Amino acid sequence: MTNLEVFNNLNKQLFNGSTKFFDDAFETIFDTWSKVQSFPFYNVVKYSKGKYAIEMGLAGYNKENVLVEVKDGILTVEGKVDDKNVDYVQKGLAFRQFFKQFELAKDVVVDEAEMKDGLLKIKFGYNEPKEIEGVKIDIK
């Protein structure tokens, strides 16, 4: 068995086609699963207690060609490229469409997204669950 085969087998066993950001022991903020793919590269950054951001490297993309949407507990980031009107003499830079989804836990709220210097930053946090007050039931 080659090293590549060993790596591929281990990768399948560990990730089962998915990547999980946080496990329950690490301040479960949202249960995130994303298909394993290499583009776009991203970081998850913790700014303070309960405040996080996903940073995606999107050099060459502009905000008009990137969609950030939350629907039914799924954060979707999608990028499209429109270079049909460009007559390349030589093409050394690769721009491609991409699609990433992250499943959010029920208490996660996406605050904002901003694109600056080729970096898309999606800020989010979570609402602390409120304590459920007891209800007194009168006995008849």
mmCIF file with all atom_site columns, N, CA and C in Angstrom, residues 48-78:
data_model
loop_
_atom_site.group_PDB
_atom_site.id
_atom_site.type_symbol
_atom_site.label_atom_id
_atom_site.label_alt_id
_atom_site.label_comp_id
_atom_site.label_asym_id
_atom_site.label_entity_id
_atom_site.label_seq_id
_atom_site.pdbx_PDB_ins_code
_atom_site.Cartn_x
_atom_site.Cartn_y
_atom_site.Cartn_z
_atom_site.occupancy
_atom_site.B_iso_or_equiv
_atom_site.pdbx_formal_charge
_atom_site.auth_seq_id
_atom_site.auth_comp_id
_atom_site.auth_asym_id
_atom_site.auth_atom_id
_atom_site.pdbx_PDB_model_num
ATOM 1  N N  . SER A 1 48 ? -13.848 37.017 20.663 1.00 0.00 ? 48 SER A N  1
ATOM 2  C CA . SER A 1 48 ? -14.128 37.102 22.094 1.00 0.00 ? 48 SER A CA 1
ATOM 3  C C  . SER A 1 48 ? -15.149 36.019 22.415 1.00 0.00 ? 48 SER A C  1
ATOM 4  N N  . LYS A 1 49 ? -15.524 35.934 23.668 1.00 0.00 ? 49 LYS A N  1
ATOM 5  C CA . LYS A 1 49 ? -16.467 34.882 24.047 1.00 0.00 ? 49 LYS A CA 1
ATOM 6  C C  . LYS A 1 49 ? -17.768 35.045 23.257 1.00 0.00 ? 49 LYS A C  1
ATOM 7  N N  . GLY A 1 50 ? -18.081 34.033 22.497 1.00 0.00 ? 50 GLY A N  1
ATOM 8  C CA . GLY A 1 50 ? -19.321 34.039 21.725 1.00 0.00 ? 50 GLY A CA 1
ATOM 9  C C  . GLY A 1 50 ? -19.272 34.809 20.422 1.00 0.00 ? 50 GLY A C  1
ATOM 10 N N  . LYS A 1 51 ? -18.128 35.375 20.051 1.00 0.00 ? 51 LYS A N  1
ATOM 11 C CA . LYS A 1 51 ? -17.996 36.153 18.808 1.00 0.00 ? 51 LYS A CA 1
ATOM 12 C C  . LYS A 1 51 ? -16.936 35.516 17.918 1.00 0.00 ? 51 LYS A C  1
ATOM 13 N N  . TYR A 1 52 ? -17.324 35.163 16.710 1.00 0.00 ? 52 TYR A N  1
ATOM 14 C CA . TYR A 1 52 ? -16.451 34.459 15.781 1.00 0.00 ? 52 TYR A CA 1
ATOM 15 C C  . TYR A 1 52 ? -16.563 35.076 14.392 1.00 0.00 ? 52 TYR A C  1
ATOM 16 N N  . ALA A 1 53 ? -15.684 34.636 13.500 1.00 0.00 ? 53 ALA A N  1
ATOM 17 C CA . ALA A 1 53 ? -15.774 35.024 12.095 1.00 0.00 ? 53 ALA A CA 1
ATOM 18 C C  . ALA A 1 53 ? -15.198 33.909 11.241 1.00 0.00 ? 53 ALA A C  1
ATOM 19 N N  . ILE A 1 54 ? -15.762 33.767 10.069 1.00 0.00 ? 54 ILE A N  1
ATOM 20 C CA . ILE A 1 54 ? -15.176 32.917 9.036  1.00 0.00 ? 54 ILE A CA 1
ATOM 21 C C  . ILE A 1 54 ? -14.496 33.875 8.074  1.00 0.00 ? 54 ILE A C  1
ATOM 22 N N  . GLU A 1 55 ? -13.216 33.667 7.821  1.00 0.00 ? 55 GLU A N  1
ATOM 23 C CA . GLU A 1 55 ? -12.463 34.487 6.873  1.00 0.00 ? 55 GLU A CA 1
ATOM 24 C C  . GLU A 1 55 ? -12.125 33.624 5.669  1.00 0.00 ? 55 GLU A C  1
ATOM 25 N N  . MET A 1 56 ? -12.517 34.074 4.480  1.00 0.00 ? 56 MET A N  1
ATOM 26 C CA . MET A 1 56 ? -12.244 33.338 3.243  1.00 0.00 ? 56 MET A CA 1
ATOM 27 C C  . MET A 1 56 ? -11.352 34.168 2.339  1.00 0.00 ? 56 MET A C  1
ATOM 28 N N  . GLY A 1 57 ? -10.308 33.532 1.821  1.00 0.00 ? 57 GLY A N  1
ATOM 29 C CA . GLY A 1 57 ? -9.422  34.196 0.880  1.00 0.00 ? 57 GLY A CA 1
ATOM 30 C C  . GLY A 1 57 ? -10.035 34.184 -0.508 1.00 0.00 ? 57 GLY A C  1
ATOM 31 N N  . LEU A 1 58 ? -10.453 35.363 -0.979 1.00 0.00 ? 58 LEU A N  1
ATOM 32 C CA . LEU A 1 58 ? -11.113 35.473 -2.279 1.00 0.00 ? 58 LEU A CA 1
ATOM 33 C C  . LEU A 1 58 ? -10.449 36.537 -3.146 1.00 0.00 ? 58 LEU A C  1
ATOM 34 N N  . ALA A 1 59 ? -9.140  36.488 -3.240 1.00 0.00 ? 59 ALA A N  1
ATOM 35 C CA . ALA A 1 59 ? -8.419  37.459 -4.063 1.00 0.00 ? 59 ALA A CA 1
ATOM 36 C C  . ALA A 1 59 ? -8.909  37.370 -5.503 1.00 0.00 ? 59 ALA A C  1
ATOM 37 N N  . GLY A 1 60 ? -9.189  38.513 -6.091 1.00 0.00 ? 60 GLY A N  1
ATOM 38 C CA . GLY A 1 60 ? -9.636  38.569 -7.474 1.00 0.00 ? 60 GLY A CA 1
ATOM 39 C C  . GLY A 1 60 ? -11.147 38.572 -7.638 1.00 0.00 ? 60 GLY A C  1
ATOM 40 N N  . TYR A 1 61 ? -11.879 38.271 -6.588 1.00 0.00 ? 61 TYR A N  1
ATOM 41 C CA . TYR A 1 61 ? -13.340 38.310 -6.648 1.00 0.00 ? 61 TYR A CA 1
ATOM 42 C C  . TYR A 1 61 ? -13.806 39.655 -6.114 1.00 0.00 ? 61 TYR A C  1
ATOM 43 N N  . ASN A 1 62 ? -14.911 40.155 -6.641 1.00 0.00 ? 62 ASN A N  1
ATOM 44 C CA . ASN A 1 62 ? -15.488 41.362 -6.060 1.00 0.00 ? 62 ASN A CA 1
ATOM 45 C C  . ASN A 1 62 ? -16.807 41.002 -5.394 1.00 0.00 ? 62 ASN A C  1
ATOM 46 N N  . LYS A 1 63 ? -17.295 41.878 -4.540 1.00 0.00 ? 63 LYS A N  1
ATOM 47 C CA . LYS A 1 63 ? -18.467 41.537 -3.729 1.00 0.00 ? 63 LYS A CA 1
ATOM 48 C C  . LYS A 1 63 ? -19.730 41.345 -4.561 1.00 0.00 ? 63 LYS A C  1
ATOM 49 N N  . GLU A 1 64 ? -19.770 41.901 -5.749 1.00 0.00 ? 64 GLU A N  1
ATOM 50 C CA . GLU A 1 64 ? -20.933 41.710 -6.612 1.00 0.00 ? 64 GLU A CA 1
ATOM 51 C C  . GLU A 1 64 ? -21.042 40.274 -7.125 1.00 0.00 ? 64 GLU A C  1
ATOM 52 N N  . ASN A 1 65 ? -19.938 39.542 -7.139 1.00 0.00 ? 65 ASN A N  1
ATOM 53 C CA . ASN A 1 65 ? -19.938 38.161 -7.631 1.00 0.00 ? 65 ASN A CA 1
ATOM 54 C C  . ASN A 1 65 ? -19.936 37.128 -6.514 1.00 0.00 ? 65 ASN A C  1
ATOM 55 N N  . VAL A 1 66 ? -20.128 37.570 -5.272 1.00 0.00 ? 66 VAL A N  1
ATOM 56 C CA . VAL A 1 66 ? -20.136 36.650 -4.129 1.00 0.00 ? 66 VAL A CA 1
ATOM 57 C C  . VAL A 1 66 ? -21.478 36.780 -3.413 1.00 0.00 ? 66 VAL A C  1
ATOM 58 N N  . LEU A 1 67 ? -22.099 35.642 -3.135 1.00 0.00 ? 67 LEU A N  1
ATOM 59 C CA . LEU A 1 67 ? -23.369 35.594 -2.418 1.00 0.00 ? 67 LEU A CA 1
ATOM 60 C C  . LEU A 1 67 ? -23.135 34.991 -1.040 1.00 0.00 ? 67 LEU A C  1
ATOM 61 N N  . VAL A 1 68 ? -23.614 35.678 -0.018 1.00 0.00 ? 68 VAL A N  1
ATOM 62 C CA . VAL A 1 68 ? -23.597 35.153 1.351  1.00 0.00 ? 68 VAL A CA 1
ATOM 63 C C  . VAL A 1 68 ? -25.052 35.147 1.803  1.00 0.00 ? 68 VAL A C  1
ATOM 64 N N  . GLU A 1 69 ? -25.532 33.965 2.195  1.00 0.00 ? 69 GLU A N  1
ATOM 65 C CA . GLU A 1 69 ? -26.954 33.825 2.515  1.00 0.00 ? 69 GLU A CA 1
ATOM 66 C C  . GLU A 1 69 ? -27.136 32.832 3.659  1.00 0.00 ? 69 GLU A C  1
ATOM 67 N N  . VAL A 1 70 ? -28.078 33.123 4.538  1.00 0.00 ? 70 VAL A N  1
ATOM 68 C CA . VAL A 1 70 ? -28.468 32.178 5.586  1.00 0.00 ? 70 VAL A CA 1
ATOM 69 C C  . VAL A 1 70 ? -29.930 31.836 5.352  1.00 0.00 ? 70 VAL A C  1
ATOM 70 N N  . LYS A 1 71 ? -30.189 30.544 5.213  1.00 0.00 ? 71 LYS A N  1
ATOM 71 C CA . LYS A 1 71 ? -31.558 30.083 4.984  1.00 0.00 ? 71 LYS A CA 1
ATOM 72 C C  . LYS A 1 71 ? -31.719 28.722 5.637  1.00 0.00 ? 71 LYS A C  1
ATOM 73 N N  . ASP A 1 72 ? -32.742 28.589 6.465  1.00 0.00 ? 72 ASP A N  1
ATOM 74 C CA . ASP A 1 72 ? -33.046 27.324 7.142  1.00 0.00 ? 72 ASP A CA 1
ATOM 75 C C  . ASP A 1 72 ? -31.851 26.773 7.913  1.00 0.00 ? 72 ASP A C  1
ATOM 76 N N  . GLY A 1 73 ? -31.101 27.660 8.572  1.00 0.00 ? 73 GLY A N  1
ATOM 77 C CA . GLY A 1 73 ? -29.975 27.226 9.391  1.00 0.00 ? 73 GLY A CA 1
ATOM 78 C C  . GLY A 1 73 ? -28.728 26.847 8.619  1.00 0.00 ? 73 GLY A C  1
ATOM 79 N N  . ILE A 1 74 ? -28.678 27.174 7.331  1.00 0.00 ? 74 ILE A N  1
ATOM 80 C CA . ILE A 1 74 ? -27.516 26.876 6.490  1.00 0.00 ? 74 ILE A CA 1
ATOM 81 C C  . ILE A 1 74 ? -26.907 28.190 6.008  1.00 0.00 ? 74 ILE A C  1
ATOM 82 N N  . LEU A 1 75 ? -25.616 28.384 6.290  1.00 0.00 ? 75 LEU A N  1
ATOM 83 C CA . LEU A 1 75 ? -24.873 29.524 5.763  1.00 0.00 ? 75 LEU A CA 1
ATOM 84 C C  . LEU A 1 75 ? -24.263 29.090 4.442  1.00 0.00 ? 75 LEU A C  1
ATOM 85 N N  . THR A 1 76 ? -24.625 29.788 3.371  1.00 0.00 ? 76 THR A N  1
ATOM 86 C CA . THR A 1 76 ? -24.118 29.469 2.036  1.00 0.00 ? 76 THR A CA 1
ATOM 87 C C  . THR A 1 76 ? -23.240 30.612 1.549  1.00 0.00 ? 76 THR A C  1
ATOM 88 N N  . VAL A 1 77 ? -22.075 30.274 1.027  1.00 0.00 ? 77 VAL A N  1
ATOM 89 C CA . VAL A 1 77 ? -21.184 31.248 0.398  1.00 0.00 ? 77 VAL A CA 1
ATOM 90 C C  . VAL A 1 77 ? -20.920 30.725 -1.007 1.00 0.00 ? 77 VAL A C  1
ATOM 91 N N  . GLU A 1 78 ? -21.266 31.548 -1.997 1.00 0.00 ? 78 GLU A N  1
ATOM 92 C CA . GLU A 1 78 ? -21.146 31.123 -3.392 1.00 0.00 ? 78 GLU A CA 1
ATOM 93 C C  . GLU A 1 78 ? -20.480 32.229 -4.198 1.00 0.00 ? 78 GLU A C  1
#
